[in-house]
Amino acid sequence: MPELPEVQTVVNSLKSKIIELKFYKVELIWKRVIYNLDNEVFVNHILNKTILDVYRIGKFIVFKLDKGMMLCHLRMTGRLFINNGLPNNLKHISAYFHLNNDKFLIFEDIRKFGGFMYLNNIDIIKKKYGVDPTSKQFTLSWLRKNIKSRSRQMKHLLLDQSFISGLGNIYTDEIMWSIRVHPQTISNTLNNETISKLLKETKNILLESIKHHGTTIRDFKFDQMKTGRYKNKLKVYGREKLPCKRCKNTIIKTKVAGRGTYLCPACQSF
DNA sequence: TACTGTGTTAATAC
DNA sequence: AGTATTAACACAGT
């Protein structure tokens, strides 16, 4: 499931191949693939626009155009890649964009939850989404203040995109394990030392995962079917019934914030 | 056949 | 106001 490192990996894989190009033709196969506008209006906005930059905000891939911007969200199974031609089987292709170098930007999405937006400016997104954990704003003083002023289960809080933008189910479990905090711990009970660890480990885990091109459990692919290697580095996610890599106790799978949650009941005490 | 997982939003409840 | 819970979306996999 694409979270911050996976989205960054897709951005990195697209960037060198798409900058300076234009959308020559757009085909929206899945009719609900545009989140915020009528399909026709969306197409008219991006057609013949030059792509000036590609970057990430939270879990959004942003295509900066010479007027406005196009955002893509992969949700759970979205794959976005450049291809020389169209695939033979269009069954899971939600949309494709014919580029003016005769290649295609293809959006494949088995579950069809992913999609696109066109925006004139980024203010709406900036207002709605929280601090990016790889940005300069993600500091100890910010984290302390905002964790202690809330009374929420830690996993719930970390998953809240309006608080920190970019984390999902895999990395929240990894972060909680690495700082030895039970995911149901209430945020305002964390001490300063633990919050420091949270800051450091969040950055470490995300940057390390980006280095390994993210985590592929099942669906995540980038750049024509390449997979991320961070799965081999996961300490707790997906390790139900296996020994904890720290204390050898058995990892359990439970439900927190409505999500499947992996944890070590011995070193993440509650 | 029925259930699960997964990101996000909307609706609802406390 | 702040927080938690559930359903909905759509589909493959079990």
PDB file of C-alpha atoms (C1' of nucleotides) in Angstrom:
ATOM      1  CA  MET A   1       0.000   0.000   0.000  1.00  0.00           C
ATOM      2  CA  PRO A   2       1.578   3.203  -1.076  1.00  0.00           C
ATOM      3  CA  GLU A   3       2.604   5.393   1.849  1.00  0.00           C
ATOM      4  CA  LEU A   4       5.145   8.211   1.862  1.00  0.00           C
ATOM      5  CA  PRO A   5       8.223   6.161   0.798  1.00  0.00           C
ATOM      6  CA  GLU A   6       6.329   4.376  -1.969  1.00  0.00           C
ATOM      7  CA  VAL A   7       4.855   7.624  -3.297  1.00  0.00           C
ATOM      8  CA  GLN A   8       8.306   9.227  -3.216  1.00  0.00           C
ATOM      9  CA  THR A   9       9.673   6.223  -5.110  1.00  0.00           C
ATOM     10  CA  VAL A  10       7.066   6.703  -7.828  1.00  0.00           C
ATOM     11  CA  VAL A  11       7.843  10.424  -8.000  1.00  0.00           C
ATOM     12  CA  ASN A  12      11.558   9.687  -8.367  1.00  0.00           C
ATOM     13  CA  SER A  13      10.904   7.129 -11.087  1.00  0.00           C
ATOM     14  CA  LEU A  14       8.707   9.510 -13.113  1.00  0.00           C
ATOM     15  CA  LYS A  15      10.605  12.715 -12.739  1.00  0.00           C
ATOM     16  CA  SER A  16      13.414  12.277 -15.259  1.00  0.00           C
ATOM     17  CA  LYS A  17      11.070  10.771 -17.829  1.00  0.00           C
ATOM     18  CA  ILE A  18       8.284  13.305 -17.881  1.00  0.00           C
ATOM     19  CA  ILE A  19       9.573  16.814 -17.187  1.00  0.00           C
ATOM     20  CA  GLU A  20       9.214  19.223 -20.123  1.00  0.00           C
ATOM     21  CA  LEU A  21       6.681  16.962 -21.836  1.00  0.00           C
ATOM     22  CA  LYS A  22       3.024  17.769 -22.578  1.00  0.00           C
ATOM     23  CA  PHE A  23      -0.223  15.869 -22.302  1.00  0.00           C
ATOM     24  CA  TYR A  24      -1.126  15.337 -25.916  1.00  0.00           C
ATOM     25  CA  LYS A  25      -4.223  13.187 -25.373  1.00  0.00           C
ATOM     26  CA  VAL A  26      -6.007  11.938 -22.234  1.00  0.00           C
ATOM     27  CA  GLU A  27      -8.184   8.852 -21.916  1.00  0.00           C
ATOM     28  CA  LEU A  28     -10.232   8.400 -18.723  1.00  0.00           C
ATOM     29  CA  ILE A  29     -11.343   4.789 -18.820  1.00  0.00           C
ATOM     30  CA  TRP A  30     -12.716   4.490 -15.291  1.00  0.00           C
ATOM     31  CA  LYS A  31     -15.333   7.226 -15.247  1.00  0.00           C
ATOM     32  CA  ARG A  32     -14.895   8.136 -11.564  1.00  0.00           C
ATOM     33  CA  VAL A  33     -11.135   8.583 -11.740  1.00  0.00           C
ATOM     34  CA  ILE A  34     -11.330  12.393 -11.346  1.00  0.00           C
ATOM     35  CA  TYR A  35     -12.013  13.424  -7.751  1.00  0.00           C
ATOM     36  CA  ASN A  36     -12.888  17.091  -8.040  1.00  0.00           C
ATOM     37  CA  LEU A  37     -14.119  18.007 -11.526  1.00  0.00           C
ATOM     38  CA  ASP A  38     -16.176  16.718 -14.418  1.00  0.00           C
ATOM     39  CA  ASN A  39     -13.975  14.533 -16.584  1.00  0.00           C
ATOM     40  CA  GLU A  40     -14.265  16.847 -19.562  1.00  0.00           C
ATOM     41  CA  VAL A  41     -13.335  19.926 -17.531  1.00  0.00           C
ATOM     42  CA  PHE A  42     -10.354  18.106 -16.063  1.00  0.00           C
ATOM     43  CA  VAL A  43      -9.095  17.070 -19.486  1.00  0.00           C
ATOM     44  CA  ASN A  44      -9.466  20.595 -20.856  1.00  0.00           C
ATOM     45  CA  HIS A  45      -7.379  21.916 -17.986  1.00  0.00           C
ATOM     46  CA  ILE A  46      -4.404  19.641 -18.523  1.00  0.00           C
ATOM     47  CA  LEU A  47      -4.411  19.153 -22.288  1.00  0.00           C
ATOM     48  CA  ASN A  48      -1.305  20.629 -23.953  1.00  0.00           C
ATOM     49  CA  LYS A  49       0.052  21.845 -20.628  1.00  0.00           C
ATOM     50  CA  THR A  50       3.783  21.383 -20.038  1.00  0.00           C
ATOM     51  CA  ILE A  51       4.884  19.391 -16.990  1.00  0.00           C
ATOM     52  CA  LEU A  52       7.387  21.600 -15.168  1.00  0.00           C
ATOM     53  CA  ASP A  53       8.036  19.453 -12.104  1.00  0.00           C
ATOM     54  CA  VAL A  54       6.948  16.320 -10.269  1.00  0.00           C
ATOM     55  CA  TYR A  55       7.011  16.146  -6.491  1.00  0.00           C
ATOM     56  CA  ARG A  56       5.205  14.736  -3.459  1.00  0.00           C
ATOM     57  CA  ILE A  57       2.899  16.266  -0.863  1.00  0.00           C
ATOM     58  CA  GLY A  58       1.893  13.711   1.780  1.00  0.00           C
ATOM     59  CA  LYS A  59       0.710  10.779  -0.317  1.00  0.00           C
ATOM     60  CA  PHE A  60      -0.101  12.914  -3.365  1.00  0.00           C
ATOM     61  CA  ILE A  61       1.994  12.935  -6.521  1.00  0.00           C
ATOM     62  CA  VAL A  62       1.967  16.507  -7.806  1.00  0.00           C
ATOM     63  CA  PHE A  63       2.543  17.404 -11.443  1.00  0.00           C
ATOM     64  CA  LYS A  64       3.298  21.097 -11.608  1.00  0.00           C
ATOM     65  CA  LEU A  65       2.028  22.415 -14.946  1.00  0.00           C
ATOM     66  CA  ASP A  66       2.683  25.697 -16.702  1.00  0.00           C
ATOM     67  CA  LYS A  67      -0.770  26.621 -15.410  1.00  0.00           C
ATOM     68  CA  GLY A  68      -2.117  24.898 -12.297  1.00  0.00           C
ATOM     69  CA  MET A  69      -1.298  21.385 -11.177  1.00  0.00           C
ATOM     70  CA  MET A  70      -2.455  17.809 -11.462  1.00  0.00           C
ATOM     71  CA  LEU A  71      -2.471  15.635  -8.347  1.00  0.00           C
ATOM     72  CA  CYS A  72      -2.591  11.852  -8.274  1.00  0.00           C
ATOM     73  CA  HIS A  73      -3.435   9.686  -5.271  1.00  0.00           C
ATOM     74  CA  LEU A  74      -2.620   5.976  -5.546  1.00  0.00           C
ATOM     75  CA  ARG A  75      -4.843   5.001  -2.582  1.00  0.00           C
ATOM     76  CA  MET A  76      -4.305   1.258  -2.141  1.00  0.00           C
ATOM     77  CA  THR A  77      -3.460  -0.347  -5.454  1.00  0.00           C
ATOM     78  CA  GLY A  78      -2.659   2.505  -7.838  1.00  0.00           C
ATOM     79  CA  ARG A  79       0.404   2.250 -10.086  1.00  0.00           C
ATOM     80  CA  LEU A  80       1.648   5.150 -12.150  1.00  0.00           C
ATOM     81  CA  PHE A  81       4.378   4.619 -14.738  1.00  0.00           C
ATOM     82  CA  ILE A  82       5.683   5.590 -18.154  1.00  0.00           C
ATOM     83  CA  ASN A  83       5.335   3.024 -20.907  1.00  0.00           C
ATOM     84  CA  ASN A  84       6.348   2.956 -24.563  1.00  0.00           C
ATOM     85  CA  GLY A  85       2.935   1.726 -25.639  1.00  0.00           C
ATOM     86  CA  LEU A  86      -0.414   0.718 -24.205  1.00  0.00           C
ATOM     87  CA  PRO A  87      -0.694  -2.606 -22.371  1.00  0.00           C
ATOM     88  CA  ASN A  88      -2.631  -5.338 -24.175  1.00  0.00           C
ATOM     89  CA  ASN A  89      -5.043  -5.721 -21.298  1.00  0.00           C
ATOM     90  CA  LEU A  90      -6.749  -2.490 -20.247  1.00  0.00           C
ATOM     91  CA  LYS A  91      -8.882  -4.190 -17.579  1.00  0.00           C
ATOM     92  CA  HIS A  92      -7.246  -2.431 -14.638  1.00  0.00           C
ATOM     93  CA  ILE A  93      -6.164   0.721 -16.422  1.00  0.00           C
ATOM     94  CA  SER A  94      -8.172   3.596 -14.947  1.00  0.00           C
ATOM     95  CA  ALA A  95      -6.624   6.274 -17.174  1.00  0.00           C
ATOM     96  CA  TYR A  96      -3.777   6.921 -19.564  1.00  0.00           C
ATOM     97  CA  PHE A  97      -2.100  10.052 -20.837  1.00  0.00           C
ATOM     98  CA  HIS A  98      -0.531  10.139 -24.277  1.00  0.00           C
ATOM     99  CA  LEU A  99       2.608  12.295 -24.084  1.00  0.00           C
ATOM    100  CA  ASN A 100       4.093  14.352 -26.885  1.00  0.00           C
ATOM    101  CA  ASN A 101       7.145  12.067 -27.119  1.00  0.00           C
ATOM    102  CA  ASP A 102       4.744   9.247 -28.079  1.00  0.00           C
ATOM    103  CA  LYS A 103       5.079   7.509 -24.721  1.00  0.00           C
ATOM    104  CA  PHE A 104       2.267   6.970 -22.238  1.00  0.00           C
ATOM    105  CA  LEU A 105       1.753   7.840 -18.601  1.00  0.00           C
ATOM    106  CA  ILE A 106      -0.359   4.939 -17.411  1.00  0.00           C
ATOM    107  CA  PHE A 107      -2.501   4.733 -14.278  1.00  0.00           C
ATOM    108  CA  GLU A 108      -3.288   1.151 -13.376  1.00  0.00           C
ATOM    109  CA  ASP A 109      -5.501   0.573 -10.346  1.00  0.00           C
ATOM    110  CA  ILE A 110      -7.020  -2.798  -9.491  1.00  0.00           C
ATOM    111  CA  ARG A 111      -9.272  -1.428  -6.760  1.00  0.00           C
ATOM    112  CA  LYS A 112     -10.225   1.777  -8.571  1.00  0.00           C
ATOM    113  CA  PHE A 113      -9.974   3.983  -5.454  1.00  0.00           C
ATOM    114  CA  GLY A 114      -7.081   6.000  -6.808  1.00  0.00           C
ATOM    115  CA  GLY A 115      -7.552   9.071  -8.941  1.00  0.00           C
ATOM    116  CA  PHE A 116      -6.643  12.590 -10.013  1.00  0.00           C
ATOM    117  CA  MET A 117      -7.440  16.207  -9.273  1.00  0.00           C
ATOM    118  CA  TYR A 118      -6.706  19.414 -11.081  1.00  0.00           C
ATOM    119  CA  LEU A 119      -6.064  22.460  -8.882  1.00  0.00           C
ATOM    120  CA  ASN A 120      -5.186  26.052  -9.648  1.00  0.00           C
ATOM    121  CA  ASN A 121      -3.176  26.302  -6.463  1.00  0.00           C
ATOM    122  CA  ILE A 122      -2.094  24.075  -3.634  1.00  0.00           C
ATOM    123  CA  ASP A 123      -3.718  25.994  -0.757  1.00  0.00           C
ATOM    124  CA  ILE A 124      -6.618  23.560  -0.335  1.00  0.00           C
ATOM    125  CA  ILE A 125      -4.199  20.687   0.126  1.00  0.00           C
ATOM    126  CA  LYS A 126      -1.826  22.605   2.373  1.00  0.00           C
ATOM    127  CA  LYS A 127      -4.723  23.592   4.617  1.00  0.00           C
ATOM    128  CA  LYS A 128      -6.100  20.093   4.879  1.00  0.00           C
ATOM    129  CA  TYR A 129      -2.913  18.106   5.364  1.00  0.00           C
ATOM    130  CA  GLY A 130      -0.467  18.147   8.238  1.00  0.00           C
ATOM    131  CA  VAL A 131       3.289  18.356   8.492  1.00  0.00           C
ATOM    132  CA  ASP A 132       5.380  16.229   6.158  1.00  0.00           C
ATOM    133  CA  PRO A 133       7.641  14.031   8.330  1.00  0.00           C
ATOM    134  CA  THR A 134      10.559  14.498   5.938  1.00  0.00           C
ATOM    135  CA  SER A 135      10.275  18.294   6.004  1.00  0.00           C
ATOM    136  CA  LYS A 136      11.991  20.969   8.084  1.00  0.00           C
ATOM    137  CA  GLN A 137       8.722  21.692   9.914  1.00  0.00           C
ATOM    138  CA  PHE A 138       8.812  18.257  11.509  1.00  0.00           C
ATOM    139  CA  THR A 139      10.727  19.285  14.615  1.00  0.00           C
ATOM    140  CA  LEU A 140      10.896  18.163  18.215  1.00  0.00           C
ATOM    141  CA  SER A 141       9.142  21.248  19.546  1.00  0.00           C
ATOM    142  CA  TRP A 142       6.327  20.903  17.021  1.00  0.00           C
ATOM    143  CA  LEU A 143       5.916  17.210  17.786  1.00  0.00           C
ATOM    144  CA  ARG A 144       5.938  17.696  21.561  1.00  0.00           C
ATOM    145  CA  LYS A 145       3.391  20.445  21.465  1.00  0.00           C
ATOM    146  CA  ASN A 146       1.034  18.642  19.127  1.00  0.00           C
ATOM    147  CA  ILE A 147       1.249  15.230  20.750  1.00  0.00           C
ATOM    148  CA  LYS A 148       0.688  16.548  24.239  1.00  0.00           C
ATOM    149  CA  SER A 149      -2.225  18.763  23.260  1.00  0.00           C
ATOM    150  CA  ARG A 150      -4.153  15.755  21.977  1.00  0.00           C
ATOM    151  CA  SER A 151      -5.588  12.782  23.734  1.00  0.00           C
ATOM    152  CA  ARG A 152      -5.634  10.130  21.061  1.00  0.00           C
ATOM    153  CA  GLN A 153      -4.411   6.595  20.510  1.00  0.00           C
ATOM    154  CA  MET A 154      -0.931   6.927  19.035  1.00  0.00           C
ATOM    155  CA  LYS A 155      -1.606   4.773  15.994  1.00  0.00           C
ATOM    156  CA  HIS A 156      -4.768   6.696  15.274  1.00  0.00           C
ATOM    157  CA  LEU A 157      -2.907   9.980  15.548  1.00  0.00           C
ATOM    158  CA  LEU A 158      -0.038   8.913  13.307  1.00  0.00           C
ATOM    159  CA  LEU A 159      -2.485   7.716  10.664  1.00  0.00           C
ATOM    160  CA  ASP A 160      -4.331  11.047  10.715  1.00  0.00           C
ATOM    161  CA  GLN A 161      -3.221  12.829   7.533  1.00  0.00           C
ATOM    162  CA  SER A 162      -4.282  16.202   8.914  1.00  0.00           C
ATOM    163  CA  PHE A 163      -1.711  15.748  11.705  1.00  0.00           C
ATOM    164  CA  ILE A 164       1.259  14.174   9.904  1.00  0.00           C
ATOM    165  CA  SER A 165       0.846  13.506   6.193  1.00  0.00           C
ATOM    166  CA  GLY A 166       2.337  10.440   4.625  1.00  0.00           C
ATOM    167  CA  LEU A 167       2.152   7.600   7.151  1.00  0.00           C
ATOM    168  CA  GLY A 168      -0.038   4.540   6.667  1.00  0.00           C
ATOM    169  CA  ASN A 169      -0.586   1.156   8.237  1.00  0.00           C
ATOM    170  CA  ILE A 170       2.835  -0.346   7.620  1.00  0.00           C
ATOM    171  CA  TYR A 171       5.063   2.481   8.820  1.00  0.00           C
ATOM    172  CA  THR A 172       2.959   3.340  11.870  1.00  0.00           C
ATOM    173  CA  ASP A 173       3.407  -0.230  13.099  1.00  0.00           C
ATOM    174  CA  GLU A 174       7.133  -0.086  12.353  1.00  0.00           C
ATOM    175  CA  ILE A 175       7.497   3.233  14.174  1.00  0.00           C
ATOM    176  CA  MET A 176       5.552   2.111  17.232  1.00  0.00           C
ATOM    177  CA  TRP A 177       7.638  -1.059  17.481  1.00  0.00           C
ATOM    178  CA  SER A 178      10.915   0.790  17.124  1.00  0.00           C
ATOM    179  CA  ILE A 179      10.112   3.166  20.003  1.00  0.00           C
ATOM    180  CA  ARG A 180       8.558   0.384  22.112  1.00  0.00           C
ATOM    181  CA  VAL A 181       5.188   2.060  22.390  1.00  0.00           C
ATOM    182  CA  HIS A 182       1.901   0.182  22.271  1.00  0.00           C
ATOM    183  CA  PRO A 183      -0.209   1.633  19.425  1.00  0.00           C
ATOM    184  CA  GLN A 184      -3.117   2.294  21.790  1.00  0.00           C
ATOM    185  CA  THR A 185      -1.034   4.459  24.115  1.00  0.00           C
ATOM    186  CA  ILE A 186      -2.737   7.814  24.578  1.00  0.00           C
ATOM    187  CA  SER A 187      -0.665  10.565  23.011  1.00  0.00           C
ATOM    188  CA  ASN A 188      -0.547  13.001  25.941  1.00  0.00           C
ATOM    189  CA  THR A 189       0.936  10.337  28.237  1.00  0.00           C
ATOM    190  CA  LEU A 190       4.192  10.085  26.232  1.00  0.00           C
ATOM    191  CA  ASN A 191       7.260  11.491  27.934  1.00  0.00           C
ATOM    192  CA  ASN A 192       9.784  13.781  26.258  1.00  0.00           C
ATOM    193  CA  GLU A 193      12.318  11.038  25.777  1.00  0.00           C
ATOM    194  CA  THR A 194       9.828   8.872  23.903  1.00  0.00           C
ATOM    195  CA  ILE A 195       8.733  11.810  21.756  1.00  0.00           C
ATOM    196  CA  SER A 196      12.377  12.411  20.816  1.00  0.00           C
ATOM    197  CA  LYS A 197      12.666   8.794  19.785  1.00  0.00           C
ATOM    198  CA  LEU A 198       9.458   9.086  17.810  1.00  0.00           C
ATOM    199  CA  LEU A 199      10.848  12.016  15.853  1.00  0.00           C
ATOM    200  CA  LYS A 200      14.137  10.306  15.131  1.00  0.00           C
ATOM    201  CA  GLU A 201      12.746   6.879  14.270  1.00  0.00           C
ATOM    202  CA  THR A 202      10.004   8.268  12.036  1.00  0.00           C
ATOM    203  CA  LYS A 203      12.593  10.091   9.947  1.00  0.00           C
ATOM    204  CA  ASN A 204      14.982   7.122   9.953  1.00  0.00           C
ATOM    205  CA  ILE A 205      12.424   4.552   8.917  1.00  0.00           C
ATOM    206  CA  LEU A 206      10.979   6.678   6.122  1.00  0.00           C
ATOM    207  CA  LEU A 207      14.368   7.675   4.704  1.00  0.00           C
ATOM    208  CA  GLU A 208      15.665   4.130   4.939  1.00  0.00           C
ATOM    209  CA  SER A 209      12.591   2.847   3.128  1.00  0.00           C
ATOM    210  CA  ILE A 210      12.944   5.454   0.373  1.00  0.00           C
ATOM    211  CA  LYS A 211      16.518   4.223  -0.113  1.00  0.00           C
ATOM    212  CA  HIS A 212      15.153   0.727  -0.693  1.00  0.00           C
ATOM    213  CA  HIS A 213      12.395   1.930  -3.042  1.00  0.00           C
ATOM    214  CA  GLY A 214       9.629   1.353  -0.490  1.00  0.00           C
ATOM    215  CA  THR A 215       7.807  -1.778   0.598  1.00  0.00           C
ATOM    216  CA  THR A 216       6.083  -4.200  -1.748  1.00  0.00           C
ATOM    217  CA  ILE A 217       3.720  -6.519   0.086  1.00  0.00           C
ATOM    218  CA  ARG A 218       1.587  -7.390  -2.876  1.00  0.00           C
ATOM    219  CA  ASP A 219       0.508  -4.606  -5.190  1.00  0.00           C
ATOM    220  CA  PHE A 220       3.060  -1.841  -4.959  1.00  0.00           C
ATOM    221  CA  LYS A 221       5.113  -1.489  -8.136  1.00  0.00           C
ATOM    222  CA  PHE A 222       6.901   1.428  -9.746  1.00  0.00           C
ATOM    223  CA  ASP A 223       8.548   2.112 -13.100  1.00  0.00           C
ATOM    224  CA  GLN A 224       7.152  -0.863 -15.050  1.00  0.00           C
ATOM    225  CA  MET A 225       6.738  -3.531 -12.406  1.00  0.00           C
ATOM    226  CA  LYS A 226       9.748  -2.942 -10.181  1.00  0.00           C
ATOM    227  CA  THR A 227       9.210  -3.803  -6.509  1.00  0.00           C
ATOM    228  CA  GLY A 228      10.434  -2.149  -3.304  1.00  0.00           C
ATOM    229  CA  ARG A 229      12.947  -3.985  -1.148  1.00  0.00           C
ATOM    230  CA  TYR A 230      12.105  -2.538   2.273  1.00  0.00           C
ATOM    231  CA  LYS A 231       9.848  -5.546   2.981  1.00  0.00           C
ATOM    232  CA  ASN A 232      13.033  -7.393   3.969  1.00  0.00           C
ATOM    233  CA  LYS A 233      13.770  -4.704   6.534  1.00  0.00           C
ATOM    234  CA  LEU A 234      10.383  -4.690   8.262  1.00  0.00           C
ATOM    235  CA  LYS A 235      10.693  -5.448  11.944  1.00  0.00           C
ATOM    236  CA  VAL A 236       7.087  -6.141  12.890  1.00  0.00           C
ATOM    237  CA  TYR A 237       4.583  -5.583  10.075  1.00  0.00           C
ATOM    238  CA  GLY A 238       3.409  -8.901   8.623  1.00  0.00           C
ATOM    239  CA  ARG A 239       5.313 -10.932  11.256  1.00  0.00           C
ATOM    240  CA  GLU A 240       2.343 -12.443  13.099  1.00  0.00           C
ATOM    241  CA  LYS A 241       3.342 -15.547  15.103  1.00  0.00           C
ATOM    242  CA  LEU A 242       7.030 -14.953  14.385  1.00  0.00           C
ATOM    243  CA  PRO A 243       9.547 -14.069  17.121  1.00  0.00           C
ATOM    244  CA  CYS A 244      10.116 -10.410  17.931  1.00  0.00           C
ATOM    245  CA  LYS A 245      13.450  -9.344  16.450  1.00  0.00           C
ATOM    246  CA  ARG A 246      14.329  -7.691  19.769  1.00  0.00           C
ATOM    247  CA  CYS A 247      13.060  -9.919  22.570  1.00  0.00           C
ATOM    248  CA  LYS A 248      12.003 -13.172  20.812  1.00  0.00           C
ATOM    249  CA  ASN A 249       8.453 -13.009  22.147  1.00  0.00           C
ATOM    250  CA  THR A 250       5.726 -13.840  19.657  1.00  0.00           C
ATOM    251  CA  ILE A 251       4.410 -10.998  17.492  1.00  0.00           C
ATOM    252  CA  ILE A 252       0.626 -10.742  17.555  1.00  0.00           C
ATOM    253  CA  LYS A 253      -1.860  -9.251  15.129  1.00  0.00           C
ATOM    254  CA  THR A 254      -4.702  -7.263  16.590  1.00  0.00           C
ATOM    255  CA  LYS A 255      -7.002  -4.410  15.654  1.00  0.00           C
ATOM    256  CA  VAL A 256      -6.246  -0.775  16.504  1.00  0.00           C
ATOM    257  CA  ALA A 257      -8.002   2.202  14.938  1.00  0.00           C
ATOM    258  CA  GLY A 258      -9.930  -0.299  12.851  1.00  0.00           C
ATOM    259  CA  ARG A 259      -6.728  -1.549  11.199  1.00  0.00           C
ATOM    260  CA  GLY A 260      -4.823  -4.763  11.322  1.00  0.00           C
ATOM    261  CA  THR A 261      -1.972  -4.012  13.720  1.00  0.00           C
ATOM    262  CA  TYR A 262       1.175  -5.978  14.434  1.00  0.00           C
ATOM    263  CA  LEU A 263       2.981  -5.581  17.724  1.00  0.00           C
ATOM    264  CA  CYS A 264       5.159  -7.298  20.289  1.00  0.00           C
ATOM    265  CA  PRO A 265       3.130  -7.624  23.501  1.00  0.00           C
ATOM    266  CA  ALA A 266       6.335  -7.885  25.538  1.00  0.00           C
ATOM    267  CA  CYS A 267       8.320  -4.864  24.420  1.00  0.00           C
ATOM    268  CA  GLN A 268       5.326  -2.708  23.520  1.00  0.00           C
ATOM    269  CA  SER A 269       3.573  -2.844  26.878  1.00  0.00           C
ATOM    270  CA  PHE A 270       0.311  -1.034  27.432  1.00  0.00           C
TER     271      PHE A 270
ATOM    272  C1'  DT B   1     -19.890 -18.355  -0.612  1.00  0.00           C
ATOM    273  C1'  DA B   2     -18.390 -15.044   2.866  1.00  0.00           C
ATOM    274  C1'  DC B   3     -14.887 -12.507   4.755  1.00  0.00           C
ATOM    275  C1'  DT B   4     -10.590  -9.535   4.826  1.00  0.00           C
ATOM    276  C1'  DG B   5      -7.639  -5.888   3.745  1.00  0.00           C
ATOM    277  C1'  DT B   6      -6.452  -1.326   2.591  1.00  0.00           C
ATOM    278  C1'  DG B   7      -6.668   4.944   2.294  1.00  0.00           C
ATOM    279  C1'  DT B   8      -9.805   8.137   2.695  1.00  0.00           C
ATOM    280  C1'  DT B   9     -14.086  10.481   3.537  1.00  0.00           C
ATOM    281  C1'  DA B  10     -18.624  11.029   5.346  1.00  0.00           C
ATOM    282  C1'  DA B  11     -21.864  10.081   8.639  1.00  0.00           C
ATOM    283  C1'  DT B  12     -22.856   9.125  13.231  1.00  0.00           C
ATOM    284  C1'  DA B  13     -22.202   8.696  18.222  1.00  0.00           C
ATOM    285  C1'  DC B  14     -20.277   9.837  22.568  1.00  0.00           C
TER     286       DC B  14
ATOM    287  C1'  DA C   1     -14.761  20.849  20.134  1.00  0.00           C
ATOM    288  C1'  DG C   2     -12.382  16.651  20.222  1.00  0.00           C
ATOM    289  C1'  DT C   3     -12.347  11.893  19.600  1.00  0.00           C
ATOM    290  C1'  DA C   4     -13.844   7.204  18.187  1.00  0.00           C
ATOM    291  C1'  DT C   5     -16.457   4.050  15.250  1.00  0.00           C
ATOM    292  C1'  DT C   6     -18.550   2.427  11.129  1.00  0.00           C
ATOM    293  C1'  DA C   7     -19.885   2.213   6.326  1.00  0.00           C
ATOM    294  C1'  DA C   8     -18.818   2.960   1.778  1.00  0.00           C
ATOM    295  C1'  DC C   9     -15.966   2.537  -2.196  1.00  0.00           C
ATOM    296  C1'  DA C  10     -14.159  -2.053  -5.586  1.00  0.00           C
ATOM    297  C1'  DC C  11     -11.801  -6.012  -6.127  1.00  0.00           C
ATOM    298  C1'  DA C  12      -8.543  -9.980  -5.612  1.00  0.00           C
ATOM    299  C1'  DG C  13      -7.284 -13.332  -2.681  1.00  0.00           C
ATOM    300  C1'  DT C  14      -8.316 -16.805   0.695  1.00  0.00           C
TER     301       DT C  14
END
